[in-house]
Short mmCIF file of N, CA and C in Angstrom, two decimals:
data_model
loop_
_atom_site.label_atom_id
_atom_site.label_comp_id
_atom_site.label_asym_id
_atom_site.label_seq_id
_atom_site.Cartn_x
_atom_site.Cartn_y
_atom_site.Cartn_z
N ALA A 1349 4.15 -37.58 91.15
CA ALA A 1349 3.95 -37.01 92.47
C ALA A 1349 5.09 -37.45 93.38
N ARG A 1350 5.24 -36.74 94.47
CA ARG A 1350 6.31 -37.03 95.42
C ARG A 1350 5.78 -37.62 96.72
N ALA A 1351 4.50 -37.34 97.03
CA ALA A 1351 3.98 -37.74 98.33
C ALA A 1351 2.62 -38.41 98.23
N MET A 1352 2.32 -39.21 99.25
CA MET A 1352 0.99 -39.79 99.39
C MET A 1352 0.16 -38.76 100.17
N LEU A 1353 -0.88 -38.24 99.54
CA LEU A 1353 -1.69 -37.22 100.19
C LEU A 1353 -2.72 -37.81 101.13
N TRP A 1354 -3.28 -38.97 100.77
CA TRP A 1354 -4.30 -39.62 101.60
C TRP A 1354 -4.42 -41.07 101.16
N SER A 1355 -4.71 -41.95 102.11
CA SER A 1355 -4.92 -43.36 101.81
C SER A 1355 -5.99 -43.91 102.74
N PRO A 1356 -6.83 -44.81 102.23
CA PRO A 1356 -7.84 -45.40 103.09
C PRO A 1356 -7.27 -46.40 104.09
N ILE A 1357 -6.00 -46.75 103.97
CA ILE A 1357 -5.46 -47.79 104.85
C ILE A 1357 -4.49 -47.26 105.91
N THR A 1358 -4.28 -45.95 105.97
CA THR A 1358 -3.43 -45.39 107.02
C THR A 1358 -3.93 -43.99 107.38
N PRO A 1359 -3.88 -43.63 108.66
CA PRO A 1359 -4.30 -42.28 109.05
C PRO A 1359 -3.25 -41.22 108.72
N GLN A 1360 -2.03 -41.64 108.40
CA GLN A 1360 -0.97 -40.69 108.09
C GLN A 1360 -1.23 -40.06 106.72
N THR A 1361 -0.91 -38.78 106.60
CA THR A 1361 -1.09 -38.08 105.34
C THR A 1361 0.17 -37.31 104.97
N ASP A 1362 0.24 -36.95 103.72
CA ASP A 1362 1.33 -36.13 103.19
C ASP A 1362 2.71 -36.71 103.51
N ILE A 1363 2.87 -37.99 103.22
CA ILE A 1363 4.14 -38.68 103.44
C ILE A 1363 4.95 -38.65 102.14
N ALA A 1364 6.15 -38.13 102.18
CA ALA A 1364 6.98 -37.99 100.99
C ALA A 1364 7.70 -39.31 100.69
N PHE A 1365 6.93 -40.33 100.30
CA PHE A 1365 7.50 -41.65 100.04
C PHE A 1365 8.55 -41.63 98.94
N ALA A 1366 8.34 -40.86 97.90
CA ALA A 1366 9.31 -40.82 96.81
C ALA A 1366 10.67 -40.35 97.32
N ASP A 1367 10.68 -39.33 98.15
CA ASP A 1367 11.94 -38.83 98.73
C ASP A 1367 12.59 -39.89 99.61
N ILE A 1368 11.78 -40.58 100.41
CA ILE A 1368 12.30 -41.63 101.29
C ILE A 1368 12.94 -42.75 100.47
N LEU A 1369 12.25 -43.19 99.42
CA LEU A 1369 12.78 -44.27 98.58
C LEU A 1369 14.05 -43.85 97.85
N GLU A 1370 14.08 -42.63 97.33
CA GLU A 1370 15.28 -42.15 96.64
C GLU A 1370 16.47 -42.09 97.59
N ALA A 1371 16.25 -41.61 98.81
CA ALA A 1371 17.34 -41.52 99.78
C ALA A 1371 17.83 -42.91 100.19
N GLU A 1372 16.91 -43.84 100.34
CA GLU A 1372 17.27 -45.19 100.80
C GLU A 1372 17.96 -46.01 99.72
N PHE A 1373 17.47 -45.91 98.47
CA PHE A 1373 17.97 -46.79 97.42
C PHE A 1373 18.80 -46.10 96.34
N GLY A 1374 18.84 -44.77 96.35
CA GLY A 1374 19.66 -44.04 95.39
C GLY A 1374 19.19 -44.14 93.95
N VAL A 1375 17.89 -44.32 93.76
CA VAL A 1375 17.32 -44.38 92.40
C VAL A 1375 16.14 -43.42 92.33
N PRO A 1376 15.81 -42.91 91.12
CA PRO A 1376 14.66 -42.03 90.99
C PRO A 1376 13.37 -42.76 91.37
N ALA A 1377 12.46 -42.05 92.02
CA ALA A 1377 11.18 -42.64 92.43
C ALA A 1377 10.07 -41.62 92.25
N THR A 1378 8.88 -42.10 92.07
CA THR A 1378 7.70 -41.25 91.99
C THR A 1378 6.54 -41.99 92.64
N MET A 1379 5.48 -41.30 92.95
CA MET A 1379 4.29 -41.89 93.56
C MET A 1379 3.13 -41.77 92.59
N GLU A 1380 2.28 -42.79 92.59
CA GLU A 1380 1.09 -42.73 91.75
C GLU A 1380 0.01 -43.60 92.37
N ASN A 1381 -1.20 -43.28 92.07
CA ASN A 1381 -2.38 -43.99 92.54
C ASN A 1381 -2.42 -45.41 91.98
N ASP A 1382 -2.87 -46.37 92.79
CA ASP A 1382 -2.91 -47.77 92.36
C ASP A 1382 -3.78 -47.98 91.12
N CYS A 1383 -4.90 -47.29 91.05
CA CYS A 1383 -5.79 -47.46 89.89
C CYS A 1383 -5.18 -46.89 88.62
N ASN A 1384 -4.48 -45.77 88.76
CA ASN A 1384 -3.80 -45.21 87.60
C ASN A 1384 -2.73 -46.17 87.09
N MET A 1385 -1.99 -46.77 88.00
CA MET A 1385 -0.95 -47.72 87.59
C MET A 1385 -1.56 -48.98 86.98
N MET A 1386 -2.74 -49.37 87.44
CA MET A 1386 -3.42 -50.51 86.83
C MET A 1386 -3.77 -50.19 85.37
N ALA A 1387 -4.23 -48.97 85.11
CA ALA A 1387 -4.55 -48.57 83.74
C ALA A 1387 -3.30 -48.56 82.87
N VAL A 1388 -2.20 -48.04 83.40
CA VAL A 1388 -0.93 -48.02 82.65
C VAL A 1388 -0.46 -49.45 82.38
N ALA A 1389 -0.60 -50.33 83.37
CA ALA A 1389 -0.21 -51.73 83.19
C ALA A 1389 -1.02 -52.40 82.08
N LEU A 1390 -2.30 -52.07 81.99
CA LEU A 1390 -3.12 -52.63 80.91
C LEU A 1390 -2.61 -52.15 79.56
N GLN A 1391 -2.22 -50.89 79.47
CA GLN A 1391 -1.65 -50.37 78.21
C GLN A 1391 -0.37 -51.11 77.85
N TRP A 1392 0.48 -51.36 78.81
CA TRP A 1392 1.73 -52.08 78.55
C TRP A 1392 1.45 -53.52 78.14
N ARG A 1393 0.52 -54.15 78.82
CA ARG A 1393 0.24 -55.57 78.57
C ARG A 1393 -0.41 -55.81 77.21
N ASP A 1394 -1.34 -54.94 76.84
CA ASP A 1394 -2.07 -55.12 75.59
C ASP A 1394 -2.29 -53.77 74.92
N PRO A 1395 -1.23 -53.19 74.33
CA PRO A 1395 -1.32 -51.84 73.78
C PRO A 1395 -2.32 -51.70 72.63
N GLU A 1396 -2.60 -52.77 71.93
CA GLU A 1396 -3.58 -52.69 70.84
C GLU A 1396 -4.99 -52.50 71.40
N ARG A 1397 -5.31 -53.26 72.42
CA ARG A 1397 -6.65 -53.19 73.01
C ARG A 1397 -6.86 -51.92 73.84
N TYR A 1398 -5.83 -51.51 74.57
CA TYR A 1398 -5.94 -50.37 75.48
C TYR A 1398 -5.15 -49.18 74.97
N ARG A 1399 -5.45 -48.73 73.77
CA ARG A 1399 -4.64 -47.64 73.21
C ARG A 1399 -5.33 -46.28 73.24
N ASP A 1400 -6.64 -46.24 73.24
CA ASP A 1400 -7.33 -44.95 73.14
C ASP A 1400 -8.00 -44.54 74.46
N ASP A 1401 -9.30 -44.74 74.55
CA ASP A 1401 -10.07 -44.34 75.72
C ASP A 1401 -10.57 -45.58 76.46
N PHE A 1402 -10.30 -45.66 77.77
CA PHE A 1402 -10.83 -46.75 78.58
C PHE A 1402 -10.73 -46.39 80.06
N ILE A 1403 -11.46 -47.14 80.86
CA ILE A 1403 -11.37 -47.00 82.31
C ILE A 1403 -10.99 -48.34 82.91
N ALA A 1404 -10.29 -48.29 84.03
CA ALA A 1404 -9.95 -49.49 84.80
C ALA A 1404 -10.45 -49.24 86.21
N ILE A 1405 -11.41 -50.04 86.66
CA ILE A 1405 -12.01 -49.85 87.98
C ILE A 1405 -11.47 -50.89 88.94
N LEU A 1406 -11.09 -50.45 90.12
CA LEU A 1406 -10.56 -51.33 91.15
C LEU A 1406 -11.46 -51.25 92.39
N LEU A 1407 -11.97 -52.40 92.79
CA LEU A 1407 -12.76 -52.51 94.02
C LEU A 1407 -11.89 -53.22 95.04
N SER A 1408 -11.41 -52.50 96.03
CA SER A 1408 -10.49 -53.07 97.01
C SER A 1408 -10.75 -52.40 98.35
N HIS A 1409 -9.72 -51.79 98.94
CA HIS A 1409 -9.92 -51.06 100.19
C HIS A 1409 -10.89 -49.91 99.96
N GLY A 1410 -10.88 -49.41 98.76
CA GLY A 1410 -11.80 -48.35 98.34
C GLY A 1410 -12.27 -48.65 96.94
N ILE A 1411 -12.79 -47.64 96.27
CA ILE A 1411 -13.23 -47.79 94.89
C ILE A 1411 -12.48 -46.73 94.09
N GLY A 1412 -11.71 -47.17 93.13
CA GLY A 1412 -10.93 -46.24 92.34
C GLY A 1412 -11.06 -46.52 90.86
N MET A 1413 -10.61 -45.57 90.08
CA MET A 1413 -10.70 -45.71 88.63
C MET A 1413 -9.49 -45.06 87.98
N GLY A 1414 -8.84 -45.79 87.10
CA GLY A 1414 -7.81 -45.22 86.25
C GLY A 1414 -8.48 -44.83 84.94
N LEU A 1415 -8.30 -43.62 84.50
CA LEU A 1415 -8.98 -43.10 83.32
C LEU A 1415 -7.95 -42.74 82.25
N VAL A 1416 -8.09 -43.34 81.08
CA VAL A 1416 -7.21 -43.05 79.95
C VAL A 1416 -8.04 -42.42 78.84
N LEU A 1417 -7.62 -41.24 78.40
CA LEU A 1417 -8.29 -40.51 77.34
C LEU A 1417 -7.29 -40.22 76.23
N LYS A 1418 -7.65 -40.59 75.01
CA LYS A 1418 -6.77 -40.40 73.85
C LYS A 1418 -5.39 -41.00 74.10
N GLY A 1419 -5.36 -42.14 74.78
CA GLY A 1419 -4.11 -42.85 75.02
C GLY A 1419 -3.28 -42.34 76.18
N GLU A 1420 -3.72 -41.28 76.86
CA GLU A 1420 -2.96 -40.69 77.96
C GLU A 1420 -3.71 -40.82 79.27
N LEU A 1421 -2.97 -41.13 80.32
CA LEU A 1421 -3.56 -41.21 81.66
C LEU A 1421 -4.07 -39.84 82.06
N PHE A 1422 -5.34 -39.78 82.47
CA PHE A 1422 -5.95 -38.53 82.91
C PHE A 1422 -5.96 -38.51 84.44
N THR A 1423 -5.28 -37.54 85.03
CA THR A 1423 -5.24 -37.46 86.49
C THR A 1423 -5.99 -36.25 87.03
N GLY A 1424 -6.29 -35.30 86.19
CA GLY A 1424 -6.99 -34.11 86.66
C GLY A 1424 -6.05 -33.11 87.30
N THR A 1425 -6.59 -31.98 87.67
CA THR A 1425 -5.80 -30.89 88.22
C THR A 1425 -5.12 -31.25 89.54
N HIS A 1426 -5.82 -31.98 90.40
CA HIS A 1426 -5.29 -32.31 91.72
C HIS A 1426 -5.04 -33.80 91.88
N SER A 1427 -4.72 -34.46 90.77
CA SER A 1427 -4.44 -35.91 90.76
C SER A 1427 -5.61 -36.74 91.26
N SER A 1428 -6.82 -36.26 91.08
CA SER A 1428 -7.98 -37.02 91.55
C SER A 1428 -8.99 -37.24 90.43
N GLY A 1429 -8.53 -37.21 89.19
CA GLY A 1429 -9.42 -37.36 88.04
C GLY A 1429 -10.17 -38.67 88.01
N GLY A 1430 -9.60 -39.73 88.58
CA GLY A 1430 -10.25 -41.04 88.56
C GLY A 1430 -10.79 -41.47 89.91
N GLU A 1431 -10.94 -40.56 90.82
CA GLU A 1431 -11.43 -40.92 92.16
C GLU A 1431 -12.94 -41.14 92.13
N PHE A 1432 -13.34 -42.16 91.40
CA PHE A 1432 -14.74 -42.51 91.24
C PHE A 1432 -15.43 -42.76 92.58
N GLY A 1433 -14.74 -43.38 93.50
CA GLY A 1433 -15.32 -43.71 94.80
C GLY A 1433 -15.69 -42.49 95.62
N HIS A 1434 -15.14 -41.33 95.27
CA HIS A 1434 -15.43 -40.13 96.04
C HIS A 1434 -16.32 -39.14 95.29
N MET A 1435 -16.98 -39.64 94.26
CA MET A 1435 -18.04 -38.85 93.64
C MET A 1435 -19.25 -38.93 94.57
N ILE A 1436 -19.98 -37.85 94.70
CA ILE A 1436 -21.12 -37.83 95.61
C ILE A 1436 -22.29 -38.60 95.00
N HIS A 1437 -22.70 -39.62 95.70
CA HIS A 1437 -23.84 -40.46 95.30
C HIS A 1437 -25.12 -39.97 95.97
N ARG A 1438 -25.01 -39.62 97.24
CA ARG A 1438 -26.17 -39.18 98.01
C ARG A 1438 -25.74 -38.00 98.88
N PRO A 1439 -26.04 -36.77 98.47
CA PRO A 1439 -25.64 -35.60 99.25
C PRO A 1439 -26.10 -35.71 100.71
N GLY A 1440 -25.16 -35.47 101.63
CA GLY A 1440 -25.48 -35.54 103.05
C GLY A 1440 -25.66 -36.95 103.58
N GLY A 1441 -25.30 -37.95 102.79
CA GLY A 1441 -25.51 -39.35 103.14
C GLY A 1441 -24.48 -39.90 104.10
N ALA A 1442 -24.19 -41.19 103.95
CA ALA A 1442 -23.29 -41.91 104.85
C ALA A 1442 -21.91 -41.27 104.88
N LEU A 1443 -21.27 -41.34 106.04
CA LEU A 1443 -19.93 -40.79 106.22
C LEU A 1443 -18.90 -41.67 105.52
N CYS A 1444 -18.05 -41.06 104.72
CA CYS A 1444 -16.98 -41.76 104.00
C CYS A 1444 -15.69 -41.62 104.80
N ARG A 1445 -14.74 -42.53 104.57
CA ARG A 1445 -13.44 -42.44 105.25
C ARG A 1445 -12.67 -41.18 104.89
N CYS A 1446 -13.02 -40.56 103.77
CA CYS A 1446 -12.33 -39.32 103.38
C CYS A 1446 -12.82 -38.13 104.20
N GLY A 1447 -13.91 -38.33 104.95
CA GLY A 1447 -14.45 -37.26 105.79
C GLY A 1447 -15.68 -36.59 105.21
N ARG A 1448 -15.95 -36.82 103.93
CA ARG A 1448 -17.15 -36.24 103.32
C ARG A 1448 -18.33 -37.19 103.50
N ARG A 1449 -19.49 -36.73 103.14
CA ARG A 1449 -20.70 -37.56 103.25
C ARG A 1449 -21.28 -37.83 101.87
N GLY A 1450 -21.75 -39.06 101.69
CA GLY A 1450 -22.47 -39.42 100.48
C GLY A 1450 -21.64 -39.95 99.33
N CYS A 1451 -20.34 -40.18 99.53
CA CYS A 1451 -19.49 -40.72 98.46
C CYS A 1451 -19.96 -42.12 98.06
N VAL A 1452 -19.74 -42.48 96.81
CA VAL A 1452 -20.04 -43.83 96.33
C VAL A 1452 -19.38 -44.86 97.24
N GLU A 1453 -18.15 -44.61 97.62
CA GLU A 1453 -17.40 -45.55 98.46
C GLU A 1453 -18.05 -45.78 99.82
N ALA A 1454 -18.75 -44.78 100.35
CA ALA A 1454 -19.42 -44.92 101.64
C ALA A 1454 -20.56 -45.93 101.57
N TYR A 1455 -20.97 -46.29 100.36
CA TYR A 1455 -22.05 -47.26 100.16
C TYR A 1455 -21.55 -48.57 99.56
N ALA A 1456 -20.48 -48.51 98.77
CA ALA A 1456 -20.06 -49.71 98.04
C ALA A 1456 -18.63 -50.14 98.33
N GLY A 1457 -17.89 -49.39 99.13
CA GLY A 1457 -16.54 -49.80 99.52
C GLY A 1457 -16.59 -51.00 100.45
N ASN A 1458 -15.48 -51.71 100.59
CA ASN A 1458 -15.49 -52.92 101.42
C ASN A 1458 -15.93 -52.65 102.85
N TYR A 1459 -15.52 -51.54 103.42
CA TYR A 1459 -15.91 -51.23 104.79
C TYR A 1459 -17.41 -50.94 104.91
N ALA A 1460 -18.00 -50.38 103.85
CA ALA A 1460 -19.44 -50.13 103.85
C ALA A 1460 -20.22 -51.44 103.76
N ILE A 1461 -19.70 -52.36 102.98
CA ILE A 1461 -20.36 -53.66 102.84
C ILE A 1461 -20.27 -54.42 104.16
N TRP A 1462 -19.12 -54.35 104.84
CA TRP A 1462 -18.97 -55.02 106.14
C TRP A 1462 -19.91 -54.44 107.18
N ARG A 1463 -20.17 -53.14 107.05
CA ARG A 1463 -21.06 -52.45 107.99
C ARG A 1463 -22.46 -53.00 107.80
#
């Protein structure tokens, strides 16, 4: 990807970070979700253990999941294949930072716990 489409830690959206980094440092750059990169890092660190199908769940500012199927990172059509925190847990429920209601993250994300 070239841009950050949304983040729970900044109100800014659609920021072309990869373009900014390439212009500043003169090297190729890409953007990827933190949970996806965590899953890839697990594959690099222990390729025997993390070679086929597995999930890596991150509980931090939000709730995310890196999903690996048949050894390949699964991102889905819109790069949201592992957005576990934004699966609807309770239709019409608590307001999530993404703007929807009832997401898992609206109940179990750090901001929901602080609430």
